[in-house]
Amino acid sequence: MISKTIEVQPATLPNTSQYVVSNSQGDFLVQVAWPLHWDAQGVPPTDDLAPQTLFLVDGNAYFFTAVDITRRMEYLGNSRTVVVGIGYSNPSKVYDHRRGPDLTPASVDGEYEMPLDKHGKSRTDLSFGKALEHLDLIRYDIMDYVFDTLLPMPGLRNRRKALFGHSYGGIFALYTLFTAPALFDTVIAASPITWWNRSFLTEVMEPAFRANGQSLESPPSLFLPYGGGKQDLVQQEDEAAEAFQKRRSSAENEKMTEEVLALAKRMRSCSKIRKVLTHQFVDEDHGSVAATSLQMGVIKFLRQEI
């Protein structure tokens, strides 16, 4: 029996910090982690090598998972990683509704094909088209503050950088690749919904990217992980029909495998892309594949396999 009073406090990770930054879309929670062998203020030991940096959209959903992965890699592989998560201050939800506009590009005509609700009607609770504003926030505000003020280690800004996004975040990752291909060395677009808004990414943005005569001194790599599709699921003998349908509803859209593999094939023939990898996690659905994709993508990035 413990006799003294216990003071319970919120759990936190060492060598992390967070702050709020704003643009015309509202407030964003920026969470930053740096290597454990640095001090608590983010100062590295003398002559330490500059880390690689991993950026995450939907950071409030994936930041702590990413930090855990990178710190295990730091322990096992002597890697150095800074993690920057860009997300939302919404303690009651994993995914904020604002990710819809923040992570999707603006259409040419301002019109959008709206997803259907469970009744087969077009949803009216969604908006899209603010990816440029979100990207500008990352590259002109967040990167400047992290690299120049928060962690002003010489050489950190110029070291390898990766971007991770899942689902709508996968749309944003591809948008970033097509519009700012020199910004990140590696783009991890997990389960990207390439057919969003009448395949705007692949029918409009990808051709423009490929046709652009801009040459890249160091072309980025692209990793496209995704989960098992609805068409791959089999109802188990002891599985109720309702349970099977619920499990099936969470699987990847039937288009995912075809779309990802077709995109990968086209990108492999593009001189602006250094390397393209795909991976299907057959036992994961559209939601659960985010964590496994993040782990595999981070490990491959830190090992410089992508």
PDB file of C-alpha atoms in Angstrom:
ATOM      1  CA  MET A   1       0.000   0.000   0.000  1.00  0.00           C
ATOM      2  CA  ILE A   2       1.371   3.406  -1.024  1.00  0.00           C
ATOM      3  CA  SER A   3       0.992   5.765   1.905  1.00  0.00           C
ATOM      4  CA  LYS A   4       1.968   9.106   0.378  1.00  0.00           C
ATOM      5  CA  THR A   5      -0.135  11.183  -1.987  1.00  0.00           C
ATOM      6  CA  ILE A   6       0.639  10.676  -5.650  1.00  0.00           C
ATOM      7  CA  GLU A   7       0.684  13.702  -7.925  1.00  0.00           C
ATOM      8  CA  VAL A   8      -0.595  12.654 -11.346  1.00  0.00           C
ATOM      9  CA  GLN A   9       0.581  14.773 -14.275  1.00  0.00           C
ATOM     10  CA  PRO A  10       0.098  14.642 -18.060  1.00  0.00           C
ATOM     11  CA  ALA A  11       2.610  12.378 -19.754  1.00  0.00           C
ATOM     12  CA  THR A  12       5.092  14.076 -22.084  1.00  0.00           C
ATOM     13  CA  LEU A  13       8.077  13.059 -24.163  1.00  0.00           C
ATOM     14  CA  PRO A  14      11.538  14.508 -23.473  1.00  0.00           C
ATOM     15  CA  ASN A  15      13.154  16.781 -26.042  1.00  0.00           C
ATOM     16  CA  THR A  16       9.901  17.911 -27.582  1.00  0.00           C
ATOM     17  CA  SER A  17       8.110  21.227 -27.831  1.00  0.00           C
ATOM     18  CA  GLN A  18       5.018  22.630 -29.456  1.00  0.00           C
ATOM     19  CA  TYR A  19       3.596  25.972 -30.471  1.00  0.00           C
ATOM     20  CA  VAL A  20       0.633  27.404 -32.354  1.00  0.00           C
ATOM     21  CA  VAL A  21       0.963  29.221 -35.669  1.00  0.00           C
ATOM     22  CA  SER A  22      -1.820  30.856 -37.661  1.00  0.00           C
ATOM     23  CA  ASN A  23      -2.707  31.752 -41.223  1.00  0.00           C
ATOM     24  CA  SER A  24      -5.937  32.696 -42.998  1.00  0.00           C
ATOM     25  CA  GLN A  25      -7.244  29.165 -42.393  1.00  0.00           C
ATOM     26  CA  GLY A  26      -6.905  29.329 -38.615  1.00  0.00           C
ATOM     27  CA  ASP A  27      -4.575  28.003 -35.916  1.00  0.00           C
ATOM     28  CA  PHE A  28      -2.254  25.024 -36.378  1.00  0.00           C
ATOM     29  CA  LEU A  29      -0.455  22.991 -33.749  1.00  0.00           C
ATOM     30  CA  VAL A  30       3.222  22.496 -34.598  1.00  0.00           C
ATOM     31  CA  GLN A  31       5.002  19.788 -32.606  1.00  0.00           C
ATOM     32  CA  VAL A  32       8.769  19.341 -32.817  1.00  0.00           C
ATOM     33  CA  ALA A  33      11.089  16.608 -31.504  1.00  0.00           C
ATOM     34  CA  TRP A  34      14.865  16.415 -31.607  1.00  0.00           C
ATOM     35  CA  PRO A  35      17.395  13.637 -30.786  1.00  0.00           C
ATOM     36  CA  LEU A  36      17.535  12.364 -27.229  1.00  0.00           C
ATOM     37  CA  HIS A  37      21.275  12.959 -26.893  1.00  0.00           C
ATOM     38  CA  TRP A  38      20.741  16.701 -27.460  1.00  0.00           C
ATOM     39  CA  ASP A  39      19.907  18.789 -24.421  1.00  0.00           C
ATOM     40  CA  ALA A  40      16.376  19.790 -23.418  1.00  0.00           C
ATOM     41  CA  GLN A  41      16.712  23.161 -25.190  1.00  0.00           C
ATOM     42  CA  GLY A  42      17.551  21.541 -28.525  1.00  0.00           C
ATOM     43  CA  VAL A  43      21.290  22.154 -28.426  1.00  0.00           C
ATOM     44  CA  PRO A  44      23.367  19.295 -29.898  1.00  0.00           C
ATOM     45  CA  PRO A  45      26.754  18.133 -28.618  1.00  0.00           C
ATOM     46  CA  THR A  46      29.781  19.748 -30.217  1.00  0.00           C
ATOM     47  CA  ASP A  47      30.594  18.369 -33.691  1.00  0.00           C
ATOM     48  CA  ASP A  48      27.402  16.303 -33.816  1.00  0.00           C
ATOM     49  CA  LEU A  49      26.145  15.490 -37.302  1.00  0.00           C
ATOM     50  CA  ALA A  50      23.106  17.412 -38.543  1.00  0.00           C
ATOM     51  CA  PRO A  51      19.971  15.228 -38.452  1.00  0.00           C
ATOM     52  CA  GLN A  52      17.540  14.456 -41.217  1.00  0.00           C
ATOM     53  CA  THR A  53      14.086  16.025 -40.776  1.00  0.00           C
ATOM     54  CA  LEU A  54      10.688  14.370 -41.102  1.00  0.00           C
ATOM     55  CA  PHE A  55       7.618  16.556 -41.666  1.00  0.00           C
ATOM     56  CA  LEU A  56       4.095  15.203 -41.075  1.00  0.00           C
ATOM     57  CA  VAL A  57       0.709  16.595 -41.973  1.00  0.00           C
ATOM     58  CA  ASP A  58      -2.092  15.536 -39.623  1.00  0.00           C
ATOM     59  CA  GLY A  59       0.674  15.851 -37.080  1.00  0.00           C
ATOM     60  CA  ASN A  60      -1.641  15.595 -34.077  1.00  0.00           C
ATOM     61  CA  ALA A  61      -2.506  12.072 -35.272  1.00  0.00           C
ATOM     62  CA  TYR A  62       1.016  10.859 -36.146  1.00  0.00           C
ATOM     63  CA  PHE A  63       3.600  12.955 -34.315  1.00  0.00           C
ATOM     64  CA  PHE A  64       4.176  10.716 -31.291  1.00  0.00           C
ATOM     65  CA  THR A  65       4.176   7.566 -33.417  1.00  0.00           C
ATOM     66  CA  ALA A  66       6.826   9.106 -35.666  1.00  0.00           C
ATOM     67  CA  VAL A  67       8.940  10.190 -32.698  1.00  0.00           C
ATOM     68  CA  ASP A  68       8.860   6.667 -31.282  1.00  0.00           C
ATOM     69  CA  ILE A  69       9.981   5.222 -34.631  1.00  0.00           C
ATOM     70  CA  THR A  70      12.814   7.696 -35.101  1.00  0.00           C
ATOM     71  CA  ARG A  71      14.082   7.263 -31.548  1.00  0.00           C
ATOM     72  CA  ARG A  72      14.207   3.502 -31.883  1.00  0.00           C
ATOM     73  CA  MET A  73      16.175   4.053 -35.068  1.00  0.00           C
ATOM     74  CA  GLU A  74      18.429   6.498 -33.210  1.00  0.00           C
ATOM     75  CA  TYR A  75      19.139   3.792 -30.620  1.00  0.00           C
ATOM     76  CA  LEU A  76      19.537   0.907 -33.066  1.00  0.00           C
ATOM     77  CA  GLY A  77      21.077   2.628 -36.063  1.00  0.00           C
ATOM     78  CA  ASN A  78      22.768   5.760 -34.736  1.00  0.00           C
ATOM     79  CA  SER A  79      20.533   7.929 -36.934  1.00  0.00           C
ATOM     80  CA  ARG A  80      19.659  11.519 -36.094  1.00  0.00           C
ATOM     81  CA  THR A  81      16.157  12.831 -36.749  1.00  0.00           C
ATOM     82  CA  VAL A  82      14.134  15.957 -36.149  1.00  0.00           C
ATOM     83  CA  VAL A  83      10.374  15.390 -36.391  1.00  0.00           C
ATOM     84  CA  VAL A  84       7.973  18.235 -37.212  1.00  0.00           C
ATOM     85  CA  GLY A  85       4.235  17.568 -37.041  1.00  0.00           C
ATOM     86  CA  ILE A  86       1.749  20.085 -38.438  1.00  0.00           C
ATOM     87  CA  GLY A  87      -1.756  19.440 -37.131  1.00  0.00           C
ATOM     88  CA  TYR A  88      -4.611  20.846 -35.106  1.00  0.00           C
ATOM     89  CA  SER A  89      -5.327  21.783 -31.501  1.00  0.00           C
ATOM     90  CA  ASN A  90      -8.415  19.599 -31.245  1.00  0.00           C
ATOM     91  CA  PRO A  91      -8.206  17.346 -28.150  1.00  0.00           C
ATOM     92  CA  SER A  92     -11.546  15.669 -28.823  1.00  0.00           C
ATOM     93  CA  LYS A  93     -10.774  14.302 -32.304  1.00  0.00           C
ATOM     94  CA  VAL A  94      -7.972  12.473 -34.078  1.00  0.00           C
ATOM     95  CA  TYR A  95      -8.786  14.090 -37.436  1.00  0.00           C
ATOM     96  CA  ASP A  96      -9.966  17.671 -37.698  1.00  0.00           C
ATOM     97  CA  HIS A  97     -12.525  18.639 -40.370  1.00  0.00           C
ATOM     98  CA  ARG A  98     -10.148  21.394 -41.534  1.00  0.00           C
ATOM     99  CA  ARG A  99      -7.859  18.805 -43.101  1.00  0.00           C
ATOM    100  CA  GLY A 100     -10.298  18.647 -46.051  1.00  0.00           C
ATOM    101  CA  PRO A 101      -9.436  22.099 -47.376  1.00  0.00           C
ATOM    102  CA  ASP A 102      -5.876  22.217 -46.002  1.00  0.00           C
ATOM    103  CA  LEU A 103      -4.718  19.033 -47.725  1.00  0.00           C
ATOM    104  CA  THR A 104      -6.412  19.331 -51.133  1.00  0.00           C
ATOM    105  CA  PRO A 105      -5.492  21.523 -54.123  1.00  0.00           C
ATOM    106  CA  ALA A 106      -7.698  24.181 -55.632  1.00  0.00           C
ATOM    107  CA  SER A 107      -9.550  23.111 -58.757  1.00  0.00           C
ATOM    108  CA  VAL A 108      -9.211  25.096 -61.957  1.00  0.00           C
ATOM    109  CA  ASP A 109     -12.857  26.194 -62.008  1.00  0.00           C
ATOM    110  CA  GLY A 110     -13.543  26.283 -58.277  1.00  0.00           C
ATOM    111  CA  GLU A 111     -15.898  23.316 -58.530  1.00  0.00           C
ATOM    112  CA  TYR A 112     -15.422  20.034 -56.646  1.00  0.00           C
ATOM    113  CA  GLU A 113     -16.874  16.559 -56.925  1.00  0.00           C
ATOM    114  CA  MET A 114     -18.214  15.947 -53.432  1.00  0.00           C
ATOM    115  CA  PRO A 115     -17.957  12.519 -51.754  1.00  0.00           C
ATOM    116  CA  LEU A 116     -21.192  10.716 -51.049  1.00  0.00           C
ATOM    117  CA  ASP A 117     -22.609  10.157 -47.569  1.00  0.00           C
ATOM    118  CA  LYS A 118     -23.997   6.847 -46.311  1.00  0.00           C
ATOM    119  CA  HIS A 119     -27.298   7.629 -48.017  1.00  0.00           C
ATOM    120  CA  GLY A 120     -25.655   8.086 -51.420  1.00  0.00           C
ATOM    121  CA  LYS A 121     -26.074  11.864 -51.450  1.00  0.00           C
ATOM    122  CA  SER A 122     -23.342  14.457 -51.974  1.00  0.00           C
ATOM    123  CA  ARG A 123     -21.913  15.640 -48.675  1.00  0.00           C
ATOM    124  CA  THR A 124     -22.397  19.288 -47.787  1.00  0.00           C
ATOM    125  CA  ASP A 125     -20.149  19.386 -44.706  1.00  0.00           C
ATOM    126  CA  LEU A 126     -16.832  19.389 -46.604  1.00  0.00           C
ATOM    127  CA  SER A 127     -14.756  22.015 -48.363  1.00  0.00           C
ATOM    128  CA  PHE A 128     -11.532  21.759 -50.361  1.00  0.00           C
ATOM    129  CA  GLY A 129      -8.820  23.673 -52.149  1.00  0.00           C
ATOM    130  CA  LYS A 130      -6.375  25.283 -49.685  1.00  0.00           C
ATOM    131  CA  ALA A 131      -3.283  23.111 -50.204  1.00  0.00           C
ATOM    132  CA  LEU A 132      -1.231  26.033 -51.532  1.00  0.00           C
ATOM    133  CA  GLU A 133      -1.862  28.050 -48.377  1.00  0.00           C
ATOM    134  CA  HIS A 134      -0.940  25.030 -46.247  1.00  0.00           C
ATOM    135  CA  LEU A 135       2.251  24.378 -48.200  1.00  0.00           C
ATOM    136  CA  ASP A 136       3.235  28.041 -47.943  1.00  0.00           C
ATOM    137  CA  LEU A 137       2.716  27.864 -44.182  1.00  0.00           C
ATOM    138  CA  ILE A 138       5.101  24.902 -44.010  1.00  0.00           C
ATOM    139  CA  ARG A 139       7.863  26.141 -46.287  1.00  0.00           C
ATOM    140  CA  TYR A 140       7.857  29.861 -45.472  1.00  0.00           C
ATOM    141  CA  ASP A 141       6.781  29.968 -41.829  1.00  0.00           C
ATOM    142  CA  ILE A 142       7.284  26.646 -40.057  1.00  0.00           C
ATOM    143  CA  MET A 143      10.546  25.677 -41.776  1.00  0.00           C
ATOM    144  CA  ASP A 144      12.020  29.129 -41.169  1.00  0.00           C
ATOM    145  CA  TYR A 145      11.115  29.105 -37.483  1.00  0.00           C
ATOM    146  CA  VAL A 146      12.271  25.529 -36.825  1.00  0.00           C
ATOM    147  CA  PHE A 147      15.546  25.806 -38.751  1.00  0.00           C
ATOM    148  CA  ASP A 148      16.473  29.400 -37.935  1.00  0.00           C
ATOM    149  CA  THR A 149      15.131  29.951 -34.406  1.00  0.00           C
ATOM    150  CA  LEU A 150      13.991  26.828 -32.584  1.00  0.00           C
ATOM    151  CA  LEU A 151      16.804  24.495 -33.696  1.00  0.00           C
ATOM    152  CA  PRO A 152      19.417  26.729 -35.349  1.00  0.00           C
ATOM    153  CA  MET A 153      21.971  23.962 -35.913  1.00  0.00           C
ATOM    154  CA  PRO A 154      24.317  24.724 -38.813  1.00  0.00           C
ATOM    155  CA  GLY A 155      23.518  22.511 -41.772  1.00  0.00           C
ATOM    156  CA  LEU A 156      20.155  21.268 -40.493  1.00  0.00           C
ATOM    157  CA  ARG A 157      18.097  23.121 -43.113  1.00  0.00           C
ATOM    158  CA  ASN A 158      20.161  21.652 -45.939  1.00  0.00           C
ATOM    159  CA  ARG A 159      20.096  18.043 -44.734  1.00  0.00           C
ATOM    160  CA  ARG A 160      17.679  15.495 -46.172  1.00  0.00           C
ATOM    161  CA  LYS A 161      13.980  16.151 -45.556  1.00  0.00           C
ATOM    162  CA  ALA A 162      10.936  13.892 -45.949  1.00  0.00           C
ATOM    163  CA  LEU A 163       7.211  14.599 -46.026  1.00  0.00           C
ATOM    164  CA  PHE A 164       4.592  12.072 -44.855  1.00  0.00           C
ATOM    165  CA  GLY A 165       0.872  12.235 -45.477  1.00  0.00           C
ATOM    166  CA  HIS A 166      -1.916   9.647 -45.415  1.00  0.00           C
ATOM    167  CA  SER A 167      -5.234   9.621 -47.341  1.00  0.00           C
ATOM    168  CA  TYR A 168      -6.038  13.331 -47.786  1.00  0.00           C
ATOM    169  CA  GLY A 169      -2.488  13.786 -46.534  1.00  0.00           C
ATOM    170  CA  GLY A 170      -1.400  11.533 -49.400  1.00  0.00           C
ATOM    171  CA  ILE A 171      -3.128  13.949 -51.768  1.00  0.00           C
ATOM    172  CA  PHE A 172      -1.180  16.794 -50.157  1.00  0.00           C
ATOM    173  CA  ALA A 173       2.100  14.871 -50.402  1.00  0.00           C
ATOM    174  CA  LEU A 174       1.588  14.353 -54.149  1.00  0.00           C
ATOM    175  CA  TYR A 175       0.487  17.974 -54.560  1.00  0.00           C
ATOM    176  CA  THR A 176       3.757  19.037 -52.913  1.00  0.00           C
ATOM    177  CA  LEU A 177       5.763  16.697 -55.136  1.00  0.00           C
ATOM    178  CA  PHE A 178       4.133  18.087 -58.283  1.00  0.00           C
ATOM    179  CA  THR A 179       4.361  21.777 -57.334  1.00  0.00           C
ATOM    180  CA  ALA A 180       7.524  21.992 -55.185  1.00  0.00           C
ATOM    181  CA  PRO A 181       9.631  18.936 -56.117  1.00  0.00           C
ATOM    182  CA  ALA A 182      12.854  20.399 -54.723  1.00  0.00           C
ATOM    183  CA  LEU A 183      11.444  21.013 -51.241  1.00  0.00           C
ATOM    184  CA  PHE A 184      11.692  17.419 -49.950  1.00  0.00           C
ATOM    185  CA  ASP A 185      14.160  14.664 -50.750  1.00  0.00           C
ATOM    186  CA  THR A 186      11.549  11.989 -50.051  1.00  0.00           C
ATOM    187  CA  VAL A 187       7.774  12.080 -50.332  1.00  0.00           C
ATOM    188  CA  ILE A 188       5.748   9.367 -48.560  1.00  0.00           C
ATOM    189  CA  ALA A 189       2.198   9.410 -49.917  1.00  0.00           C
ATOM    190  CA  ALA A 190       0.304   6.696 -48.053  1.00  0.00           C
ATOM    191  CA  SER A 191      -3.014   5.557 -49.574  1.00  0.00           C
ATOM    192  CA  PRO A 192      -3.274   8.671 -51.739  1.00  0.00           C
ATOM    193  CA  ILE A 193      -6.789   9.191 -53.075  1.00  0.00           C
ATOM    194  CA  THR A 194      -5.587  10.009 -56.581  1.00  0.00           C
ATOM    195  CA  TRP A 195      -9.110   9.881 -58.012  1.00  0.00           C
ATOM    196  CA  TRP A 196     -10.223  12.713 -55.731  1.00  0.00           C
ATOM    197  CA  ASN A 197     -12.179  15.411 -57.576  1.00  0.00           C
ATOM    198  CA  ARG A 198     -12.340  13.610 -60.946  1.00  0.00           C
ATOM    199  CA  SER A 199      -8.685  12.512 -60.745  1.00  0.00           C
ATOM    200  CA  PHE A 200      -7.469  16.114 -60.592  1.00  0.00           C
ATOM    201  CA  LEU A 201      -4.034  15.049 -59.335  1.00  0.00           C
ATOM    202  CA  THR A 202      -3.287  12.623 -62.138  1.00  0.00           C
ATOM    203  CA  GLU A 203      -5.271  14.261 -64.948  1.00  0.00           C
ATOM    204  CA  VAL A 204      -4.233  17.876 -64.380  1.00  0.00           C
ATOM    205  CA  MET A 205      -1.344  18.236 -61.928  1.00  0.00           C
ATOM    206  CA  GLU A 206       0.787  15.248 -62.914  1.00  0.00           C
ATOM    207  CA  PRO A 207       0.851  16.098 -66.652  1.00  0.00           C
ATOM    208  CA  ALA A 208       1.807  19.689 -65.820  1.00  0.00           C
ATOM    209  CA  PHE A 209       4.605  18.436 -63.579  1.00  0.00           C
ATOM    210  CA  ARG A 210       5.924  16.091 -66.242  1.00  0.00           C
ATOM    211  CA  ALA A 211       5.729  18.761 -68.953  1.00  0.00           C
ATOM    212  CA  ASN A 212       7.540  21.385 -66.892  1.00  0.00           C
ATOM    213  CA  GLY A 213      11.040  21.844 -68.261  1.00  0.00           C
ATOM    214  CA  GLN A 214      12.517  22.544 -64.817  1.00  0.00           C
ATOM    215  CA  SER A 215      15.554  20.366 -64.130  1.00  0.00           C
ATOM    216  CA  LEU A 216      16.294  19.200 -60.598  1.00  0.00           C
ATOM    217  CA  GLU A 217      19.810  18.922 -59.239  1.00  0.00           C
ATOM    218  CA  SER A 218      18.663  16.258 -56.776  1.00  0.00           C
ATOM    219  CA  PRO A 219      15.350  14.648 -57.800  1.00  0.00           C
ATOM    220  CA  PRO A 220      13.139  13.401 -54.932  1.00  0.00           C
ATOM    221  CA  SER A 221      12.113   9.819 -54.216  1.00  0.00           C
ATOM    222  CA  LEU A 222       8.504   8.696 -53.916  1.00  0.00           C
ATOM    223  CA  PHE A 223       7.129   5.966 -51.655  1.00  0.00           C
ATOM    224  CA  LEU A 224       3.526   4.807 -52.169  1.00  0.00           C
ATOM    225  CA  PRO A 225       2.332   2.383 -49.453  1.00  0.00           C
ATOM    226  CA  TYR A 226      -1.300   1.277 -49.178  1.00  0.00           C
ATOM    227  CA  GLY A 227      -3.537  -1.310 -47.534  1.00  0.00           C
ATOM    228  CA  GLY A 228      -5.673  -4.269 -48.565  1.00  0.00           C
ATOM    229  CA  GLY A 229      -8.623  -3.663 -50.873  1.00  0.00           C
ATOM    230  CA  LYS A 230     -12.296  -4.477 -50.500  1.00  0.00           C
ATOM    231  CA  GLN A 231     -12.001  -6.948 -53.348  1.00  0.00           C
ATOM    232  CA  ASP A 232      -9.331  -8.892 -51.444  1.00  0.00           C
ATOM    233  CA  LEU A 233     -11.416  -9.558 -48.330  1.00  0.00           C
ATOM    234  CA  VAL A 234     -13.029 -12.929 -47.687  1.00  0.00           C
ATOM    235  CA  GLN A 235     -15.819 -13.436 -45.163  1.00  0.00           C
ATOM    236  CA  GLN A 236     -14.717 -15.829 -42.426  1.00  0.00           C
ATOM    237  CA  GLU A 237     -16.820 -18.873 -41.575  1.00  0.00           C
ATOM    238  CA  ASP A 238     -17.770 -17.565 -38.134  1.00  0.00           C
ATOM    239  CA  GLU A 239     -18.040 -13.901 -39.210  1.00  0.00           C
ATOM    240  CA  ALA A 240     -21.503 -12.357 -39.220  1.00  0.00           C
ATOM    241  CA  ALA A 241     -22.558 -10.575 -42.403  1.00  0.00           C
ATOM    242  CA  GLU A 242     -22.851  -7.263 -40.573  1.00  0.00           C
ATOM    243  CA  ALA A 243     -19.344  -7.594 -39.132  1.00  0.00           C
ATOM    244  CA  PHE A 244     -17.943  -8.495 -42.545  1.00  0.00           C
ATOM    245  CA  GLN A 245     -19.582  -5.483 -44.188  1.00  0.00           C
ATOM    246  CA  LYS A 246     -18.212  -3.207 -41.485  1.00  0.00           C
ATOM    247  CA  ARG A 247     -14.724  -4.622 -42.007  1.00  0.00           C
ATOM    248  CA  ARG A 248     -15.112  -4.290 -45.757  1.00  0.00           C
ATOM    249  CA  SER A 249     -16.226  -0.665 -45.470  1.00  0.00           C
ATOM    250  CA  SER A 250     -12.908   0.183 -43.813  1.00  0.00           C
ATOM    251  CA  ALA A 251     -10.755  -1.443 -46.511  1.00  0.00           C
ATOM    252  CA  GLU A 252      -9.069   0.445 -49.312  1.00  0.00           C
ATOM    253  CA  ASN A 253     -11.232   1.500 -52.228  1.00  0.00           C
ATOM    254  CA  GLU A 254     -11.113  -1.017 -55.085  1.00  0.00           C
ATOM    255  CA  LYS A 255      -9.302   1.632 -57.137  1.00  0.00           C
ATOM    256  CA  MET A 256      -6.342   1.978 -54.761  1.00  0.00           C
ATOM    257  CA  THR A 257      -4.104  -0.840 -55.990  1.00  0.00           C
ATOM    258  CA  GLU A 258      -4.675  -0.049 -59.662  1.00  0.00           C
ATOM    259  CA  GLU A 259      -4.195   3.688 -59.168  1.00  0.00           C
ATOM    260  CA  VAL A 260      -1.056   3.400 -57.033  1.00  0.00           C
ATOM    261  CA  LEU A 261       0.661   0.929 -59.331  1.00  0.00           C
ATOM    262  CA  ALA A 262      -0.214   2.945 -62.433  1.00  0.00           C
ATOM    263  CA  LEU A 263       1.114   6.137 -60.832  1.00  0.00           C
ATOM    264  CA  ALA A 264       4.297   4.363 -59.765  1.00  0.00           C
ATOM    265  CA  LYS A 265       4.858   3.071 -63.286  1.00  0.00           C
ATOM    266  CA  ARG A 266       4.494   6.548 -64.768  1.00  0.00           C
ATOM    267  CA  MET A 267       6.756   8.121 -62.148  1.00  0.00           C
ATOM    268  CA  ARG A 268       9.488   5.541 -62.772  1.00  0.00           C
ATOM    269  CA  SER A 269       9.709   6.806 -66.337  1.00  0.00           C
ATOM    270  CA  CYS A 270       9.950  10.438 -65.174  1.00  0.00           C
ATOM    271  CA  SER A 271      13.452  11.926 -64.999  1.00  0.00           C
ATOM    272  CA  LYS A 272      12.343  14.265 -62.207  1.00  0.00           C
ATOM    273  CA  ILE A 273      11.894  11.364 -59.796  1.00  0.00           C
ATOM    274  CA  ARG A 274      14.967   9.590 -58.436  1.00  0.00           C
ATOM    275  CA  LYS A 275      13.336   6.420 -57.134  1.00  0.00           C
ATOM    276  CA  VAL A 276       9.821   5.026 -56.742  1.00  0.00           C
ATOM    277  CA  LEU A 277       8.763   2.280 -54.339  1.00  0.00           C
ATOM    278  CA  THR A 278       5.360   0.787 -53.565  1.00  0.00           C
ATOM    279  CA  HIS A 279       4.250  -1.583 -50.823  1.00  0.00           C
ATOM    280  CA  GLN A 280       0.885  -3.135 -50.036  1.00  0.00           C
ATOM    281  CA  PHE A 281       0.098  -4.038 -46.441  1.00  0.00           C
ATOM    282  CA  VAL A 282      -2.514  -6.650 -47.270  1.00  0.00           C
ATOM    283  CA  ASP A 283      -3.703  -7.103 -43.678  1.00  0.00           C
ATOM    284  CA  GLU A 284      -4.280  -3.385 -43.042  1.00  0.00           C
ATOM    285  CA  ASP A 285      -7.326  -1.321 -43.964  1.00  0.00           C
ATOM    286  CA  HIS A 286      -7.399   2.276 -45.177  1.00  0.00           C
ATOM    287  CA  GLY A 287      -7.126   3.683 -41.658  1.00  0.00           C
ATOM    288  CA  SER A 288      -4.759   1.232 -39.986  1.00  0.00           C
ATOM    289  CA  VAL A 289      -2.274   1.311 -42.863  1.00  0.00           C
ATOM    290  CA  ALA A 290      -1.270   4.831 -41.839  1.00  0.00           C
ATOM    291  CA  ALA A 291       0.855   3.619 -38.915  1.00  0.00           C
ATOM    292  CA  THR A 292       2.529   0.748 -40.780  1.00  0.00           C
ATOM    293  CA  SER A 293       3.193   3.028 -43.758  1.00  0.00           C
ATOM    294  CA  LEU A 294       4.718   5.635 -41.480  1.00  0.00           C
ATOM    295  CA  GLN A 295       7.050   3.101 -39.867  1.00  0.00           C
ATOM    296  CA  MET A 296       8.234   1.567 -43.130  1.00  0.00           C
ATOM    297  CA  GLY A 297       8.564   4.949 -44.810  1.00  0.00           C
ATOM    298  CA  VAL A 298      10.549   6.493 -41.960  1.00  0.00           C
ATOM    299  CA  ILE A 299      12.907   3.524 -41.718  1.00  0.00           C
ATOM    300  CA  LYS A 300      13.541   3.511 -45.478  1.00  0.00           C
ATOM    301  CA  PHE A 301      14.116   7.267 -45.422  1.00  0.00           C
ATOM    302  CA  LEU A 302      16.562   7.127 -42.517  1.00  0.00           C
ATOM    303  CA  ARG A 303      18.439   4.246 -44.151  1.00  0.00           C
ATOM    304  CA  GLN A 304      18.523   6.315 -47.353  1.00  0.00           C
ATOM    305  CA  GLU A 305      16.720   3.587 -49.295  1.00  0.00           C
ATOM    306  CA  ILE A 306      14.332   6.252 -50.610  1.00  0.00           C
TER     307      ILE A 306
END
